[in-house]
Each structure stands twice: as structure tokens, then as C-alpha cells.
C-alpha positions as MATLAB code, in Angstrom:
seq = 'GLAPADLYALMRWWHSLLSADPISLDPLCDLPYPPFVLSADLTQRSDNDYFDGHILALYLVSTGQFTHPVSRRQITREECAALDRYLLEHGLDAAQ';
ca = [
     -37.571   14.716   92.840;
     -35.456   12.628   90.568;
     -32.093   11.243   91.538;
     -29.187   12.870   89.660;
     -28.574    9.708   87.624;
     -32.242    9.576   86.582;
     -32.226   13.249   85.622;
     -29.058   12.736   83.558;
     -30.686    9.778   81.767;
     -33.762   11.871   80.937;
     -31.594   14.674   79.624;
     -29.850   12.210   77.292;
     -32.967   10.365   76.098;
     -31.500    9.663   72.640;
     -28.778    7.462   74.142;
     -31.402    4.698   74.273;
     -32.253    4.968   70.551;
     -31.367    1.880   68.551;
     -31.658    3.545   65.147;
     -28.981    5.144   63.004;
     -28.902    8.484   61.249;
     -30.490    7.849   57.806;
     -27.748    9.844   56.041;
     -24.492    8.937   57.807;
     -25.695    5.578   59.172;
     -23.941    6.417   62.452;
     -25.766    5.336   65.633;
     -27.885    8.192   66.983;
     -27.176    7.072   70.543;
     -23.551    8.181   70.097;
     -24.422   11.819   69.369;
     -23.159   14.314   71.974;
     -26.338   16.369   71.352;
     -29.949   15.312   70.759;
     -31.003   14.319   67.260;
     -33.067   16.685   65.149;
     -36.615   15.483   64.506;
     -37.808   15.775   60.906;
     -40.871   13.635   60.273;
     -40.763   11.424   57.206;
     -44.555   11.186   57.347;
     -46.463   13.988   59.023;
     -49.198   11.574   60.160;
     -47.044    9.147   62.174;
     -43.631    8.756   63.853;
     -40.937    6.397   62.581;
     -37.227    5.647   62.991;
     -36.684    7.787   59.887;
     -37.647   10.931   61.847;
     -34.366   11.333   63.752;
     -31.231   12.872   62.260;
     -27.870   14.211   63.262;
     -28.972   17.791   62.608;
     -25.517   18.898   61.508;
     -25.304   16.116   58.899;
     -28.870   16.885   57.770;
     -28.070   20.578   57.263;
     -24.940   19.749   55.270;
     -26.916   17.265   53.170;
     -29.702   19.731   52.378;
     -27.294   22.489   51.369;
     -24.927   20.243   49.386;
     -27.742   18.620   47.388;
     -29.751   21.822   46.977;
     -32.851   19.687   47.491;
     -35.009   20.645   50.454;
     -36.782   17.309   50.640;
     -36.818   14.711   53.413;
     -33.872   12.368   52.681;
     -35.995    9.236   53.137;
     -39.598   10.051   52.182;
     -38.725   12.808   49.676;
     -41.535   15.061   50.900;
     -40.913   18.808   50.653;
     -39.469   20.342   53.823;
     -41.345   23.403   55.010;
     -39.879   26.832   55.670;
     -40.764   26.327   59.351;
     -38.789   23.073   59.459;
     -35.773   24.813   57.888;
     -36.027   27.598   60.488;
     -36.254   24.965   63.253;
     -33.096   23.317   61.901;
     -31.298   26.687   61.936;
     -32.340   27.214   65.578;
     -31.188   23.675   66.433;
     -27.748   24.336   64.936;
     -27.392   27.550   66.939;
     -28.693   25.986   70.154;
     -26.187   23.141   69.992;
     -23.219   25.214   68.825;
     -22.977   23.478   65.464;
     -21.617   25.202   62.378;
     -24.377   26.303   60.064;
     -24.197   24.835   56.592;
     -23.004   27.403   54.064;
];
């Protein structure tokens, strides 16, 4: 099995990310919860796929535009439902 320190590091995988949230520009590694993954391009991964899910939800609701903040592709109903589940799972206030 894994040593406790190794298990803790795996559980906090995002603490090694060097990228920032595309909306707030805050370092993702500082989040107390994992970032939400919303692909900018559905065919490949990029640094623009990781968001502070709480900030993303607030952004989507405040702009009224359900498009990816970087690539501007339409966000699917399934992705919105996944974001709602993420907010609940991590005890974050849902955007109103």
C-alpha cells in the first residue's frame, strides 16, 4: 500500500498544477477542493480545462452565457449537471 504522505499527495493532485483559473487568475494549486474540469476543446486536454468550479458557476450565471469562458464553445446540459453535482459534492454555494 501507499504511505500516508503518498496517499495524501494523490488525493490533492491539483496542488501540483502550475496553471491558474482562467476566470479569476488565481493559482489552481491553492484551491482547498479539486478544480472542475471543463474541456475547452473536446478533442484534447489543455491548461484551459481546469476551473475553480465555484467561480465558473458564478460566471456562467452572471453572464447568462453558457459557453466555455476561453474557447466559447457551447456547454452541454450534461456539463451543467456535472457542475451542479460538483458544487454539492464540495459544499459550495450554488450560483443563483
